[in-house]
Short mmCIF file of C-alpha atoms in Angstrom, two decimals:
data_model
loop_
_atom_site.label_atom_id
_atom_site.label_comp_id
_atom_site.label_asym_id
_atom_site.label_seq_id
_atom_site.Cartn_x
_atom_site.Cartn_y
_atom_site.Cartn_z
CA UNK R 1 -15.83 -8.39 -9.57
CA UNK R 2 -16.67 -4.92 -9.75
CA UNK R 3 -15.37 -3.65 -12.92
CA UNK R 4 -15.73 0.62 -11.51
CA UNK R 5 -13.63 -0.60 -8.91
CA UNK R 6 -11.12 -2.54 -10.79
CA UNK R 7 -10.78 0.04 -13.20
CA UNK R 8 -9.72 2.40 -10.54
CA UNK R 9 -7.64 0.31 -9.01
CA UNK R 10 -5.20 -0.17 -12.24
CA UNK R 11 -5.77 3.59 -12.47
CA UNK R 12 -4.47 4.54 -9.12
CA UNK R 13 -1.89 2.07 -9.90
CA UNK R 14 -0.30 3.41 -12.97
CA UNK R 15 -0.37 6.45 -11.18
CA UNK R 16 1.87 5.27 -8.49
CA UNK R 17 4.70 5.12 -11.22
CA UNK R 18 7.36 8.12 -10.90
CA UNK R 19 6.23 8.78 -7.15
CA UNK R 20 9.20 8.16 -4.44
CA UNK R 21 8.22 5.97 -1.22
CA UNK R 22 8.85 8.55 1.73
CA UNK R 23 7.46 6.87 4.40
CA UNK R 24 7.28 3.11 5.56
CA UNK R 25 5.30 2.04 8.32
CA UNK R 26 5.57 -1.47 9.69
CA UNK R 27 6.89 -3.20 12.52
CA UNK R 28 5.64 -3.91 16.16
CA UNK R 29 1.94 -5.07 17.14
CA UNK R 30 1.04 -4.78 12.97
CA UNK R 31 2.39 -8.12 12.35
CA UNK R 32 2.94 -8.65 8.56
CA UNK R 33 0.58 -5.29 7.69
CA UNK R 34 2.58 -2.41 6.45
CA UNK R 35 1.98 1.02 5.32
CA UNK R 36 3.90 2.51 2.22
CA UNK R 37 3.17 6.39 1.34
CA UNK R 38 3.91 8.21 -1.98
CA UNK R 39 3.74 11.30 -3.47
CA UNK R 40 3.00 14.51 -2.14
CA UNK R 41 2.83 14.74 1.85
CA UNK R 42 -0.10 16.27 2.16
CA UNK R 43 -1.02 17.25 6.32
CA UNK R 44 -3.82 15.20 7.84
CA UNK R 45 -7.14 17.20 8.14
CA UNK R 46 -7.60 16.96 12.18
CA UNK R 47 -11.32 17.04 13.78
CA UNK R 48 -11.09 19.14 16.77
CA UNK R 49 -13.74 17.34 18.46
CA UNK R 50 -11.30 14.07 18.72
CA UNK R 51 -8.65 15.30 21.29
CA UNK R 52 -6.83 12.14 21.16
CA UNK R 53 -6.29 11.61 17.59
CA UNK R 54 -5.69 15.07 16.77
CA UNK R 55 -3.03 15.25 19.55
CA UNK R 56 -1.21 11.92 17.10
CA UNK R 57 -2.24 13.76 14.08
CA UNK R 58 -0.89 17.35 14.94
CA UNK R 59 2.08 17.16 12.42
CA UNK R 60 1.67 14.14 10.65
CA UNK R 61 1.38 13.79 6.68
CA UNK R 62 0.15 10.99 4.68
CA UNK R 63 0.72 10.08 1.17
CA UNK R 64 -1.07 11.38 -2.02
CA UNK R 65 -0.77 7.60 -2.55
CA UNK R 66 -0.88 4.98 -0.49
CA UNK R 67 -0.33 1.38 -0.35
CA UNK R 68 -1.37 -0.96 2.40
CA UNK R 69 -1.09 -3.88 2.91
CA UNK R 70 -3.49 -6.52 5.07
CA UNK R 71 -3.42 -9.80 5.31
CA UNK R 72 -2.12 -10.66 2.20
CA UNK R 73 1.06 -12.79 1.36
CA UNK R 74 4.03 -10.31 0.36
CA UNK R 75 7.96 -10.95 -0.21
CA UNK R 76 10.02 -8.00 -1.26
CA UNK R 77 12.80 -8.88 -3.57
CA UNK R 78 15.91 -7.99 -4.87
CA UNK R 79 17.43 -9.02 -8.17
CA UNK R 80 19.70 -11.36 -6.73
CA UNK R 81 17.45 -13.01 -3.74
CA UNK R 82 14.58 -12.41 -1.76
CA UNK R 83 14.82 -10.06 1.05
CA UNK R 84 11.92 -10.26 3.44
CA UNK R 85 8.54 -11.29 3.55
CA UNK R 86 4.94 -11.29 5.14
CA UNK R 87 6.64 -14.89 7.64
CA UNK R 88 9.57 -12.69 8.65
CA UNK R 89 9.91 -11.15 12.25
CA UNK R 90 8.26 -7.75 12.76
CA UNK R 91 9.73 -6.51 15.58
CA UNK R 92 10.94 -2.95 15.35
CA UNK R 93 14.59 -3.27 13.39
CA UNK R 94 14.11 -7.06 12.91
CA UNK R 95 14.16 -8.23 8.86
CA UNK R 96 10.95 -7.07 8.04
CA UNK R 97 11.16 -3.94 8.66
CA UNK R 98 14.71 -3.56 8.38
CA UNK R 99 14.01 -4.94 4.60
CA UNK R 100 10.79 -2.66 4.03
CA UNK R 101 12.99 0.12 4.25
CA UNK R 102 15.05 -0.74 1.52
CA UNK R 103 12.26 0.98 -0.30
CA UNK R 104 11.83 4.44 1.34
CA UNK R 105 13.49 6.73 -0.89
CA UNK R 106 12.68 4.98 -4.04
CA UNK R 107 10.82 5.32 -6.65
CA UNK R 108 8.18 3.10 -8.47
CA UNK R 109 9.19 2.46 -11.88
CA UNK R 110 6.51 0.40 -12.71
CA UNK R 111 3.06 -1.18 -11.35
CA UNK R 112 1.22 -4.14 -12.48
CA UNK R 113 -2.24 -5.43 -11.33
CA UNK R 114 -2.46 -9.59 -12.57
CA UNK R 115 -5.66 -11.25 -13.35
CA UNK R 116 -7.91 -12.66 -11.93
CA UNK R 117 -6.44 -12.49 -8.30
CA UNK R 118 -5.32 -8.98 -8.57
CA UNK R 119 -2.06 -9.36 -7.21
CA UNK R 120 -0.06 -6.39 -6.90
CA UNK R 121 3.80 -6.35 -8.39
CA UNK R 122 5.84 -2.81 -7.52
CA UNK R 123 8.99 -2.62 -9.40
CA UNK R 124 11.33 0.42 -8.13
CA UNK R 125 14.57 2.09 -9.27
CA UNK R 126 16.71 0.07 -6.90
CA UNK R 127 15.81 -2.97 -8.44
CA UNK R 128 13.60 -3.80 -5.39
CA UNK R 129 10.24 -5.99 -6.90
CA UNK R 130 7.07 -6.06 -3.83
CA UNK R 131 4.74 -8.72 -4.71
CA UNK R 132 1.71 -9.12 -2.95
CA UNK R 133 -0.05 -12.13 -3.72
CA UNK R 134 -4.14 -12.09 -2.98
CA UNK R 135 -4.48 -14.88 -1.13
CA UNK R 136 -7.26 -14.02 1.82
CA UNK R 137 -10.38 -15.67 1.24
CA UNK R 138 -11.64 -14.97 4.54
CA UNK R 139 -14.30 -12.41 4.23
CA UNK R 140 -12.93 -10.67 7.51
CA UNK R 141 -9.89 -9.65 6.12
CA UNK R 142 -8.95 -8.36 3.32
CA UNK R 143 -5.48 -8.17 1.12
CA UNK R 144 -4.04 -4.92 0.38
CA UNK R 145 -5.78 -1.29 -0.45
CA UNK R 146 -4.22 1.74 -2.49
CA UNK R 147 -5.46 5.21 -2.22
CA UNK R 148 -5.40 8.09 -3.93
CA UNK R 149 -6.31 11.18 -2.06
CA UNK R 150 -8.91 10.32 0.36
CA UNK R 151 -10.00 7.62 -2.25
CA UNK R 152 -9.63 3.90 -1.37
CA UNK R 153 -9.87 0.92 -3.78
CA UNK R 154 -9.47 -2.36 -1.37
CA UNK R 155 -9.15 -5.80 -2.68
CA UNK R 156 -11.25 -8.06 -0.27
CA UNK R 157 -11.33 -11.66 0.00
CA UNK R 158 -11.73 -13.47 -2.58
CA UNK R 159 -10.10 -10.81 -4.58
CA UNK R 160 -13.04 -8.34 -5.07
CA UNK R 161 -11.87 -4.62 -5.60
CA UNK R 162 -14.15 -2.19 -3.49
CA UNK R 163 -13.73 1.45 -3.49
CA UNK R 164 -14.37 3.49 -0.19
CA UNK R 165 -13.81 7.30 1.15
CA UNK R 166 -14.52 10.50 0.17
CA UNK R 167 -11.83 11.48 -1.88
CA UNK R 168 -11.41 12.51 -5.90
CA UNK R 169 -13.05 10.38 -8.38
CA UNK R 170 -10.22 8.31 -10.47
CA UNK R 171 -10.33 6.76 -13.47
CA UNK R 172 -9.88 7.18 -17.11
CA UNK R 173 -9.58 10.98 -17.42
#
């Protein structure tokens, strides 16, 4: 594995902790993929040469931080039972997303990266636990990415972090 992109990716992690999920995303024609964003809503920088997407775009905000989620396995837990998961139905108010959105308005209180798949564990202030369990080992897919300003660190199949965009470096500074 890439040990730059690793390194960033328990970096952007650790950051994630004290940031409040604002926004959840999932539901419909996604299927098990979800979107969570954190942070600062920062405004989406809109090409004018794309009519269509900056007509979606016009007053939309994204995350400082990001988490999403592919085609990994997932369950979102409470501390008394499981809530939903990656299997449930994710039709627009069905248990998926109805259970997702448990989370929006709370905040991470801690992050952990596990080796050597790299699976993601989100503990928040409502004693809500995300697990996201790198399972994809099909190299057209991948499991779940978080960002960090324009910056991307994916985890791929076969659990190999990758980082993408054009955003701030992150790491140990």
């Amino acid at each position: 594995m890439n040990g730059d992109a690793e390194s960033q990716l328990l970096y952007i992690a650790s950051k994630l902790v004290g940031n409040e999920c604002w926004n959840v995303s999932a539901g419909g024609a996604t299927g098990s993929r979800f979107i969570l964003d954190f942070g600062a809503k920062l405004k989406w920088v809109i090409d004018p040469r794309n009519v269509l997407l900056n007509a979606r775009l016009q007053d939309s905000y994204h995350g400082e931080f990001g988490l999403q989620v592919g085609c990994a396995a997932w369950r979102l837990d409470s501390e008394e039972k499981p809530l939903t998961a990656w299997t449930d139905l994710a039709v627009p108010g069905g248990p998926m997303v109805a259970g997702l959105e448990l989370l929006r308005g709370c905040v991470v209180v801690s992050a952990e990266i596990t080796r050597p798949a790299l699976d993601l564990v989100l503990a928040f202030d409502k004693r809500y636990f995300l697990r996201v369990f790198c399972d994809q080992f099909d190299e057209r897919f991948d499991n779940y990415s978080l960002s960090f300003r324009g910056t991307y660190v994916s985890v791929e199949a076969r659990s190999r972090a990758v980082v993408s965009g054009t955003g701030e470096a992150v790491g140990d500074q």
